[in-house]
Coordinates of C-alpha atoms in Angstrom, one line a residue:
Chain A
X1 CA 127.4 52.4 84.5
X2 CA 124.7 53.5 86.8
X3 CA 121.5 55.1 85.4
X4 CA 118.8 56.5 87.6
X5 CA 115.2 57.0 86.3
X6 CA 113.2 59.6 88.1
X7 CA 110.4 62.2 87.7
X8 CA 109.0 65.2 89.5
X9 CA 105.5 64.0 89.1
X10 CA 104.3 60.5 90.0
X11 CA 102.7 58.2 87.5
X12 CA 104.6 59.5 84.5
X13 CA 106.1 56.1 83.6
X14 CA 109.3 55.7 85.6
X15 CA 108.7 52.0 86.1
X16 CA 107.7 51.5 82.4
X17 CA 110.8 53.2 81.2
X18 CA 113.1 51.6 83.8
X19 CA 111.9 48.0 83.2
X20 CA 112.0 48.5 79.4
X21 CA 115.5 49.9 79.7
X22 CA 116.7 47.0 81.9
X23 CA 115.2 44.5 79.5
X24 CA 117.0 45.9 76.5
X25 CA 120.4 45.7 78.2
X26 CA 122.8 42.7 77.9
X27 CA 124.1 42.7 81.5
X28 CA 121.6 44.6 83.6
X29 CA 120.8 44.9 87.3
X30 CA 117.5 46.5 88.1
X31 CA 117.1 48.1 91.6
X32 CA 113.7 49.3 92.6
X33 CA 114.5 52.2 95.0
X34 CA 110.8 53.4 95.2
X35 CA 110.6 51.5 98.4
X36 CA 107.3 53.2 99.5
X37 CA 105.4 51.9 96.4
X38 CA 107.7 49.6 94.4
X39 CA 106.1 48.4 91.2
X40 CA 108.8 47.0 89.0
X41 CA 108.3 43.4 90.2
X42 CA 104.7 43.6 88.9
X43 CA 106.1 43.8 85.3
X44 CA 109.4 42.0 85.5
X45 CA 107.9 39.2 87.5
X46 CA 111.2 38.1 89.1
X47 CA 111.9 34.9 90.8
X48 CA 112.8 36.0 94.3
X49 CA 115.7 34.0 95.7
X50 CA 116.3 35.9 99.0
X51 CA 114.2 38.1 101.2
X52 CA 116.3 40.0 103.8
X53 CA 114.7 41.9 106.6
X54 CA 116.0 45.5 106.6
X55 CA 116.6 46.9 110.1
X56 CA 117.7 50.1 111.7
X57 CA 119.2 50.5 115.2
X58 CA 117.0 51.9 117.9
X59 CA 117.8 52.4 121.6
X60 CA 116.7 49.9 124.3
X61 CA 116.9 51.1 127.9
X62 CA 117.7 48.9 130.9
X63 CA 115.9 50.8 133.6
X64 CA 117.6 48.6 136.3
X65 CA 120.8 50.4 135.7
X66 CA 119.7 53.6 134.1
X67 CA 120.4 56.6 136.3
X68 CA 117.8 58.8 134.6
X69 CA 120.4 61.5 134.0
X70 CA 118.6 62.7 130.9
X71 CA 121.6 63.0 128.7
X72 CA 120.1 60.7 126.0
X73 CA 117.0 62.9 125.8
X74 CA 119.0 66.1 125.6
X75 CA 121.1 64.6 122.8
X76 CA 118.1 63.4 120.8
X77 CA 117.3 66.0 118.1
X78 CA 114.1 64.2 117.2
X79 CA 112.6 64.2 120.7
X80 CA 112.2 60.4 120.6
X81 CA 113.4 60.0 124.2
X82 CA 111.8 61.4 127.4
X83 CA 113.4 60.9 130.8
X84 CA 111.6 61.5 134.0
X85 CA 113.8 61.5 137.1
X86 CA 112.7 61.2 140.8
X87 CA 110.2 60.1 141.9
X88 CA 108.9 58.6 138.6
X89 CA 112.2 57.2 137.3
X90 CA 111.2 56.4 133.8
X91 CA 112.8 56.7 130.4
X92 CA 110.4 56.6 127.5
X93 CA 111.2 55.9 123.9
X94 CA 109.0 56.8 120.9
X95 CA 110.2 54.7 118.1
X96 CA 108.3 56.4 115.3
X97 CA 110.3 59.6 116.0
X98 CA 113.7 57.9 116.0
X99 CA 116.1 58.4 113.1
X100 CA 118.6 55.8 114.2
X101 CA 121.4 58.4 114.5
X102 CA 123.1 56.8 117.5
X103 CA 123.5 60.0 119.5
X104 CA 121.7 58.6 122.6
X105 CA 124.0 55.6 122.8
X106 CA 127.0 57.8 122.3
X107 CA 126.2 60.1 125.2
X108 CA 124.9 57.5 127.7
X109 CA 127.4 57.5 130.6
X110 CA 126.4 54.2 132.1
X111 CA 127.6 51.1 130.3
X112 CA 124.7 48.8 129.3
X113 CA 122.0 51.3 130.3
X114 CA 121.2 52.2 126.7
X115 CA 122.1 49.7 124.0
X116 CA 121.1 49.8 120.4
X117 CA 119.0 47.0 119.0
X118 CA 117.8 46.3 115.4
X119 CA 114.2 47.2 114.6
X120 CA 112.6 46.0 111.3
X121 CA 111.7 48.8 109.0
X122 CA 111.3 47.0 105.7
X123 CA 112.8 44.3 103.6
X124 CA 115.0 43.7 100.6
X125 CA 114.2 41.2 97.9
X126 CA 116.8 39.8 95.6
X127 CA 116.2 37.6 92.6
X128 CA 116.3 37.1 88.8
X129 CA 113.9 38.2 86.1
X130 CA 115.2 36.3 83.0
X131 CA 118.6 37.9 82.3
X132 CA 118.0 40.8 84.7
X133 CA 119.4 40.8 88.2
X134 CA 116.6 42.1 90.3
X135 CA 116.7 43.9 93.7
X136 CA 113.9 45.8 95.4
X137 CA 113.4 47.7 98.6
X138 CA 110.1 47.5 100.4
X139 CA 109.4 49.9 103.3
X140 CA 107.0 48.6 105.9
X141 CA 103.7 50.4 106.0
X142 CA 103.7 53.0 108.8
X143 CA 107.5 53.7 108.6
X144 CA 108.3 57.3 107.9
X145 CA 111.4 57.2 105.7
X146 CA 113.0 55.0 103.1
X147 CA 116.1 57.1 102.8
X148 CA 118.5 54.8 104.7
X149 CA 116.9 51.7 103.1
X150 CA 117.8 53.2 99.7
X151 CA 121.3 54.0 100.9
X152 CA 121.7 50.3 102.0
X153 CA 120.4 49.1 98.6
X154 CA 123.0 51.1 96.8
X155 CA 125.9 50.4 99.3
X156 CA 125.4 46.7 99.7
X157 CA 123.5 45.4 96.7
X158 CA 124.6 47.4 93.7
X159 CA 126.8 45.3 91.4
X160 CA 129.4 47.4 89.7
X161 CA 130.1 44.7 87.1
X162 CA 126.5 45.3 85.7
X163 CA 124.7 48.2 84.0
X164 CA 122.6 49.3 86.9
X165 CA 119.2 50.8 86.5
X166 CA 117.9 52.6 89.6
X167 CA 114.1 53.1 89.5
X168 CA 113.6 56.1 91.8
X169 CA 110.7 57.4 93.8
X170 CA 108.9 60.5 92.4
X171 CA 109.4 64.0 93.6
X172 CA 112.5 66.0 94.6
X173 CA 112.9 65.3 98.3
X174 CA 115.4 63.2 100.3
X175 CA 114.6 59.7 99.0
X176 CA 115.1 60.9 95.4
X177 CA 118.4 62.6 96.3
X178 CA 119.6 59.4 97.9
X179 CA 118.7 57.4 94.8
X180 CA 120.3 59.6 92.2
X181 CA 123.4 60.7 94.2
X182 CA 126.6 59.5 92.5
X183 CA 125.0 57.9 89.4
X184 CA 126.5 58.4 85.9
X185 CA 123.3 59.6 84.3
X186 CA 119.8 60.6 85.3
X187 CA 116.8 60.1 83.0
X188 CA 113.9 62.4 83.9
X189 CA 110.6 61.0 82.6
X190 CA 108.0 63.6 81.8
X191 CA 104.6 63.7 80.3
X192 CA 103.4 66.6 78.2
X193 CA 100.9 68.2 80.5
X194 CA 101.1 71.4 82.5
X195 CA 101.5 69.2 85.7
X196 CA 104.2 67.2 84.0
X197 CA 106.0 70.3 82.9
X198 CA 105.7 72.1 86.3
X199 CA 107.2 69.0 88.1
X200 CA 109.8 68.5 85.5
X201 CA 111.2 71.9 86.1
X202 CA 111.6 71.1 89.8
X203 CA 113.5 67.9 88.9
X204 CA 115.8 69.8 86.6
X205 CA 116.5 72.3 89.3
X206 CA 117.5 69.3 91.6
X207 CA 119.7 67.4 89.2
X208 CA 121.5 70.7 88.2
X209 CA 122.1 71.5 91.9
X210 CA 123.6 68.1 92.3
X211 CA 125.8 68.5 89.2
X212 CA 124.5 65.4 87.5
X213 CA 124.5 64.5 83.8
X214 CA 120.9 64.2 82.6
X215 CA 118.4 63.9 79.8
X216 CA 114.6 63.7 79.3
X217 CA 112.4 60.9 78.1
X218 CA 108.9 62.1 77.1
X219 CA 106.2 59.5 77.9
X220 CA 102.8 59.6 76.4
X221 CA 104.2 61.7 73.6
X222 CA 101.8 63.2 71.0
X223 CA 103.0 64.8 67.8
X224 CA 101.1 68.0 68.2
X225 CA 102.1 68.7 71.8
X226 CA 105.3 70.6 72.2
X227 CA 105.0 71.4 75.9
X228 CA 108.1 69.5 77.0
X229 CA 109.9 69.9 73.7
X230 CA 109.8 73.7 73.8
X231 CA 111.1 73.7 77.4
X232 CA 113.8 71.2 76.7
X233 CA 115.0 73.2 73.7
X234 CA 115.0 76.5 75.7
X235 CA 117.0 74.9 78.5
X236 CA 119.3 72.9 76.1
X237 CA 118.3 69.6 77.7
X238 CA 118.6 66.6 75.4
X239 CA 115.4 64.6 74.7
X240 CA 116.6 61.0 74.5
X241 CA 113.4 59.4 73.4
X242 CA 109.7 59.9 72.9
X243 CA 107.5 57.0 74.0
X244 CA 104.3 57.5 72.1
X245 CA 100.9 57.8 73.7
X246 CA 99.4 54.5 72.9
X247 CA 96.3 52.6 74.1
X248 CA 98.4 49.5 73.4
X249 CA 100.9 50.3 76.2
X250 CA 98.1 51.5 78.5
X251 CA 96.2 48.2 78.0
X252 CA 99.2 45.9 78.5
X253 CA 100.3 47.9 81.5
X254 CA 96.8 47.5 83.0
X255 CA 97.2 43.7 82.6
X256 CA 100.6 43.7 84.2
X257 CA 102.6 43.1 81.0
X258 CA 104.7 45.5 79.0
X259 CA 105.7 45.2 75.3
X260 CA 109.4 44.7 76.2
X261 CA 110.4 43.0 73.0
X262 CA 108.7 45.6 70.7
X263 CA 110.7 48.5 72.2
X264 CA 114.0 46.7 72.8
X265 CA 115.8 48.3 69.9
X266 CA 114.5 51.7 70.8
X267 CA 115.9 51.4 74.3
X268 CA 119.2 50.1 73.0
X269 CA 119.4 53.4 71.1
X270 CA 118.7 55.3 74.3
X271 CA 121.6 53.5 76.1
X272 CA 123.9 54.4 73.2
X273 CA 123.0 58.0 73.5
X274 CA 123.7 57.9 77.2
X275 CA 127.1 56.3 76.7
X276 CA 128.0 59.0 74.3
X277 CA 127.1 61.6 76.9
X278 CA 129.1 60.3 79.8
Chain B
X1 CA 86.2 72.2 114.4
X2 CA 86.2 72.0 110.7
X3 CA 86.2 68.6 108.9
X4 CA 89.1 67.5 106.9
X5 CA 88.8 65.5 103.6
X6 CA 92.0 64.1 102.2
X7 CA 92.7 62.8 98.7
X8 CA 95.7 60.5 98.3
X9 CA 96.6 57.7 96.0
X10 CA 99.6 55.6 97.0
X11 CA 100.7 55.4 93.3
X12 CA 101.4 58.7 91.6
X13 CA 99.6 59.9 88.5
X14 CA 96.3 58.1 89.2
X15 CA 94.3 61.3 89.1
X16 CA 94.5 62.9 92.6
X17 CA 94.6 66.4 91.3
X18 CA 91.9 65.7 88.7
X19 CA 89.6 64.6 91.5
X20 CA 90.7 67.2 94.1
X21 CA 90.3 70.1 91.7
X22 CA 86.9 68.8 90.6
X23 CA 85.8 68.5 94.2
X24 CA 87.1 72.0 94.9
X25 CA 84.8 73.1 92.1
X26 CA 81.6 71.6 93.6
X27 CA 82.4 71.8 97.3
X28 CA 81.2 74.9 99.1
X29 CA 82.6 76.6 102.2
X30 CA 86.0 75.0 102.3
X31 CA 89.7 75.8 102.4
X32 CA 91.9 74.0 99.9
X33 CA 95.2 72.6 101.0
X34 CA 97.8 71.4 98.5
X35 CA 99.9 69.1 100.7
X36 CA 102.0 67.8 97.9
X37 CA 104.7 70.3 98.6
X38 CA 107.2 68.2 96.7
X39 CA 105.3 68.5 93.4
X40 CA 102.4 70.9 94.0
X41 CA 100.0 71.1 91.1
X42 CA 96.7 72.5 92.4
X43 CA 97.9 76.1 91.7
X44 CA 98.0 75.3 88.0
X45 CA 94.2 74.8 87.8
X46 CA 93.1 77.2 90.4
X47 CA 94.9 80.4 89.4
X48 CA 95.6 81.5 92.9
X49 CA 96.2 85.2 93.8
X50 CA 99.0 85.2 96.4
X51 CA 98.0 86.9 99.7
X52 CA 100.7 85.8 102.1
X53 CA 104.0 84.1 101.8
X54 CA 106.3 82.7 104.5
X55 CA 109.6 80.9 104.5
X56 CA 109.7 77.5 106.1
X57 CA 112.6 76.7 108.4
X58 CA 114.0 73.2 108.0
X59 CA 116.0 71.4 110.6
X60 CA 119.4 73.1 111.2
X61 CA 122.4 71.6 109.4
X62 CA 125.9 70.9 110.8
X63 CA 128.8 73.1 109.7
X64 CA 132.4 72.5 110.4
X65 CA 134.8 75.4 111.1
X66 CA 137.9 74.4 109.4
X67 CA 140.0 76.7 111.5
X68 CA 139.0 74.8 114.7
X69 CA 138.9 71.3 113.1
X70 CA 141.7 69.0 114.3
X71 CA 141.1 66.4 111.6
X72 CA 140.5 63.7 114.1
X73 CA 137.9 62.0 111.8
X74 CA 135.6 61.2 114.7
X75 CA 132.6 63.0 113.2
X76 CA 133.0 61.2 109.8
X77 CA 133.2 57.9 111.6
X78 CA 130.1 58.5 113.8
X79 CA 127.8 60.0 111.1
X80 CA 125.3 57.4 110.0
X81 CA 124.0 59.5 107.2
X82 CA 127.3 59.6 105.2
X83 CA 127.1 63.4 105.4
X84 CA 130.7 64.2 106.4
X85 CA 133.4 64.2 103.7
X86 CA 136.9 65.5 103.1
X87 CA 137.5 67.8 100.3
X88 CA 140.6 67.7 98.0
X89 CA 142.3 70.3 100.3
X90 CA 142.0 67.8 103.2
X91 CA 139.3 69.8 104.9
X92 CA 136.3 68.2 106.5
X93 CA 132.9 69.4 105.3
X94 CA 129.2 68.5 105.7
X95 CA 127.0 67.6 102.7
X96 CA 124.0 69.6 103.7
X97 CA 121.6 67.5 101.6
X98 CA 122.7 64.3 103.4
X99 CA 122.9 65.8 106.9
X100 CA 119.9 64.6 109.0
X101 CA 120.3 67.2 111.7
X102 CA 120.9 64.7 114.4
X103 CA 123.7 66.8 116.0
X104 CA 125.8 63.8 117.0
X105 CA 128.9 65.2 115.2
X106 CA 128.5 68.5 117.1
X107 CA 128.1 66.6 120.4
X108 CA 131.1 64.5 119.8
X109 CA 133.6 67.0 118.3
X110 CA 136.5 67.4 120.7
X111 CA 137.5 70.7 119.2
X112 CA 134.0 72.3 119.3
X113 CA 134.4 72.9 115.6
X114 CA 130.9 72.0 114.7
X115 CA 127.8 74.2 115.0
X116 CA 124.3 73.9 113.7
X117 CA 123.1 76.5 111.1
X118 CA 119.6 77.5 110.4
X119 CA 118.4 76.7 106.9
X120 CA 115.2 77.3 105.0
X121 CA 113.8 74.3 103.2
X122 CA 110.7 75.7 101.6
X123 CA 107.9 78.3 101.5
X124 CA 104.3 78.3 102.2
X125 CA 101.5 80.5 100.9
X126 CA 98.0 81.6 101.4
X127 CA 96.2 82.5 98.2
X128 CA 92.8 83.5 97.0
X129 CA 91.2 81.3 94.3
X130 CA 87.8 81.4 92.6
X131 CA 87.0 78.3 94.7
X132 CA 88.0 79.7 98.1
X133 CA 91.2 80.2 100.1
X134 CA 94.1 77.9 99.4
X135 CA 97.0 77.1 101.6
X136 CA 99.9 75.6 99.6
X137 CA 103.6 75.1 99.8
X138 CA 106.8 74.5 97.9
X139 CA 109.6 72.4 99.2
X140 CA 113.0 73.4 97.8
X141 CA 114.4 70.7 95.6
X142 CA 116.4 68.2 97.6
X143 CA 115.0 69.4 100.9
X144 CA 113.8 67.0 103.6
X145 CA 111.1 67.6 106.2
X146 CA 108.2 67.6 103.9
X147 CA 106.2 66.0 106.6
X148 CA 106.7 69.0 108.9
X149 CA 105.8 71.3 106.1
X150 CA 102.6 69.4 105.5
X151 CA 101.7 69.6 109.2
X152 CA 102.4 73.3 109.0
X153 CA 100.1 74.0 106.1
X154 CA 97.3 71.9 107.5
X155 CA 97.6 73.6 110.8
X156 CA 97.4 77.0 109.1
X157 CA 94.3 75.9 107.3
X158 CA 92.7 74.9 110.6
X159 CA 93.6 78.2 112.2
X160 CA 91.9 80.1 109.3
X161 CA 88.9 77.8 109.2
X162 CA 88.4 78.5 113.0
X163 CA 88.7 82.3 112.6
X164 CA 86.4 82.4 109.6
X165 CA 84.1 79.6 110.5
X166 CA 84.7 77.6 107.4
X167 CA 83.4 74.0 107.9
X168 CA 85.5 72.0 105.5
X169 CA 89.2 71.5 104.6
X170 CA 90.0 69.8 101.3
X171 CA 93.5 68.4 101.1
X172 CA 95.4 67.2 98.0
X173 CA 98.1 64.7 99.2
X174 CA 101.3 63.4 97.8
X175 CA 102.1 59.9 96.4
X176 CA 103.7 57.2 98.5
X177 CA 103.3 56.1 102.1
X178 CA 106.2 57.9 103.8
X179 CA 106.4 60.9 106.1
X180 CA 104.5 63.5 104.0
X181 CA 101.6 61.1 103.5
X182 CA 101.6 60.2 107.2
X183 CA 101.4 63.9 108.1
X184 CA 98.7 64.4 105.5
X185 CA 96.3 61.7 106.7
X186 CA 96.8 62.2 110.5
X187 CA 93.9 64.0 111.8
X188 CA 91.8 63.6 108.7
X189 CA 88.1 62.9 109.0
X190 CA 87.9 60.9 105.8
X191 CA 90.5 59.8 103.2
X192 CA 89.6 59.2 99.6
X193 CA 92.1 57.0 97.8
X194 CA 92.2 57.5 94.0
X195 CA 93.2 54.2 92.3
X196 CA 93.5 53.0 88.7
X197 CA 92.7 49.6 87.3
X198 CA 96.3 48.3 87.0
X199 CA 98.3 45.9 89.0
X200 CA 100.3 48.8 90.3
X201 CA 97.1 50.7 91.3
X202 CA 95.9 47.7 93.3
X203 CA 99.3 47.0 94.8
X204 CA 99.7 50.5 96.0
X205 CA 96.1 50.8 97.2
X206 CA 96.6 47.8 99.5
X207 CA 99.6 49.6 101.2
X208 CA 97.8 52.9 101.5
X209 CA 94.8 51.2 103.0
X210 CA 96.9 49.6 105.7
X211 CA 98.5 53.0 106.4
X212 CA 95.0 54.5 106.9
X213 CA 94.1 51.6 109.2
X214 CA 97.2 52.0 111.3
X215 CA 96.3 55.7 111.8
X216 CA 92.7 54.8 112.4
X217 CA 91.4 57.0 109.6
X218 CA 88.3 55.9 107.6
X219 CA 88.8 55.6 103.9
X220 CA 87.1 55.1 100.6
X221 CA 88.2 54.4 97.1
X222 CA 87.5 56.0 93.7
X223 CA 88.7 54.1 90.6
X224 CA 89.8 56.5 87.9
X225 CA 89.8 55.5 84.2
X226 CA 87.8 52.5 85.4
X227 CA 86.9 51.3 81.9
X228 CA 90.5 50.8 80.8
X229 CA 90.2 47.4 82.5
X230 CA 86.9 46.6 84.1
X231 CA 88.1 43.3 85.5
X232 CA 90.8 45.1 87.5
X233 CA 88.3 47.7 88.5
X234 CA 86.1 44.9 90.0
X235 CA 89.2 43.4 91.8
X236 CA 89.9 46.8 93.3
X237 CA 86.3 47.3 94.4
X238 CA 86.1 43.8 95.8
X239 CA 89.3 44.4 97.8
X240 CA 87.8 47.6 99.1
X241 CA 84.6 46.0 100.2
X242 CA 86.4 43.1 101.9
X243 CA 88.6 45.6 103.8
X244 CA 85.8 47.7 104.9
X245 CA 86.6 50.6 102.6
X246 CA 83.8 52.6 101.1
X247 CA 83.4 52.3 97.3
X248 CA 82.7 55.9 96.4
X249 CA 82.5 55.8 92.6
X250 CA 84.2 55.4 89.2
X251 CA 85.5 57.9 86.8
X252 CA 85.6 56.9 83.1
X253 CA 88.6 57.2 80.8
X254 CA 87.8 60.3 78.8
X255 CA 90.3 62.0 76.4
X256 CA 88.5 65.2 77.4
X257 CA 90.4 65.1 80.8
X258 CA 94.0 65.5 79.5
X259 CA 92.7 68.1 77.0
X260 CA 91.0 70.1 79.8
X261 CA 94.2 70.0 81.9
X262 CA 96.3 71.2 78.9
X263 CA 93.9 74.0 78.6
X264 CA 94.1 74.7 82.3
X265 CA 90.5 73.9 82.9
X266 CA 89.2 71.9 85.9
X267 CA 88.0 68.5 84.5
X268 CA 84.7 68.9 86.3
X269 CA 84.0 72.1 84.4
X270 CA 85.1 70.8 81.0
X271 CA 84.1 67.2 80.9
X272 CA 80.5 65.9 81.2
X273 CA 81.6 62.4 82.1
X274 CA 83.7 63.7 85.0
X275 CA 80.9 66.0 86.2
X276 CA 78.5 63.1 86.4
X277 CA 81.0 60.9 88.3
X278 CA 82.2 63.5 90.7
X279 CA 78.6 64.6 91.6
X280 CA 78.0 61.1 92.8
X281 CA 81.3 60.8 94.6
X282 CA 80.8 64.2 96.2
X283 CA 77.4 63.2 97.6
X284 CA 78.8 59.9 99.0
X285 CA 81.8 61.7 100.5
X286 CA 79.7 64.3 102.2
X287 CA 77.6 61.6 103.9
X288 CA 80.9 60.2 105.3
X289 CA 82.3 63.5 106.6

């Protein structure tokens, strides 16, 4: 079973919920897909066993044999290549614009003039946090997109024999789509504020578009605040759990610890509900 | 040329919009930009009156004409974005969300069955608010290209500021360090990073600081809810000083803030503690601009 945890708004408690959920499972794998700002390791404190550099292919030009025909630059939809013919005879590559699609290498008519070489974009860390198998992606600072890194995490590191918890980036753009694509269930974490509600609606639009099974967990829940409750009822979306607003959790969070044991049974209950729904 | 002040955070939910809306309240002669097109929130507190709306064109997506397709499978093999699939009828199709618009499939297709189709990936708006003009945007859920949309709204704000001689642009950014954030900080005169006294707050601040450095943008830090963990607050401020980042101020934890937001009030207007803190932060920021 694969469960992704996401939210429209940042800072609503995705990592809190994801790590608590992973802790409560018997056979879990936790994958931190928020490669821009991964935080799960701060709370799970895994022992990292392997760190694997993550690379993407970029073109390398051999100007000795390049004929400066310009086909690679014409093929590049991202304008990452510029070719200057006679008399300058130069092919310039701007790696920050490259999306590693391979079009330039495909069209190059001279063998060996343009080859693809790996460029480091980030890294993948694999380890164990108690009984939890731990995987995280970490995008290097200055790199534009973690989408392909997330795709690699899911393709090469996801263990189908485990219950997989995917901790997603916030928002509704391409990195989130990559994370939640193909999972069995999506948990949308929302906080009962006008910001939280506004961003939750965007997330709901996205998961419905993608045809995914989903439910809501309200974080920082307060009894007298029905902002999320009313919306969920109106839209017939199940609320799986309400994690109360508590200074306890805020304090322990700020010290890099979460009360995993205390909420273990609650989250076992959440898993049960999800199993019934898929 | 007007000066651009950008508010970002690395980690989400640290209080970017709390600070930006409060600065919008005190700052005179500026245009507001909500660059968090993925989860725009400034409109909630600023009750904008829409003046102008435009659609935003994303990159074109590949489409396969099944009548021309010869099922050679070349496009599916070549696509590095896993965007080409075969439906139960045996026809090839492109998953628009996964398509990265590289056009390799179109270039390679021996049957010329693939064309690129224009798509809209969002909208952007110009609105009147009680605190001045606001340029904001909405990215359609699942769309890419938020970096380009951010560049677009910032550019629009600069055009208006030139025309109307408005000296400042105040930008609310998005969380993370990826393409929308890179677009948000490039060209900024000063970046304020809103952090929180938690390990995640510090961890994400370090990454955002390196991002600012690599784009040669000066930055400063504000610790929000600083009194939740004063030890962590000190660590954050020490990190900032060591890294040549300006320590701009602290905002206390005050239950008045979430209440204000629930009541759709700007925290500066509703909470005395925020007003005091933001007045100081504002004075320091203006010296830096």
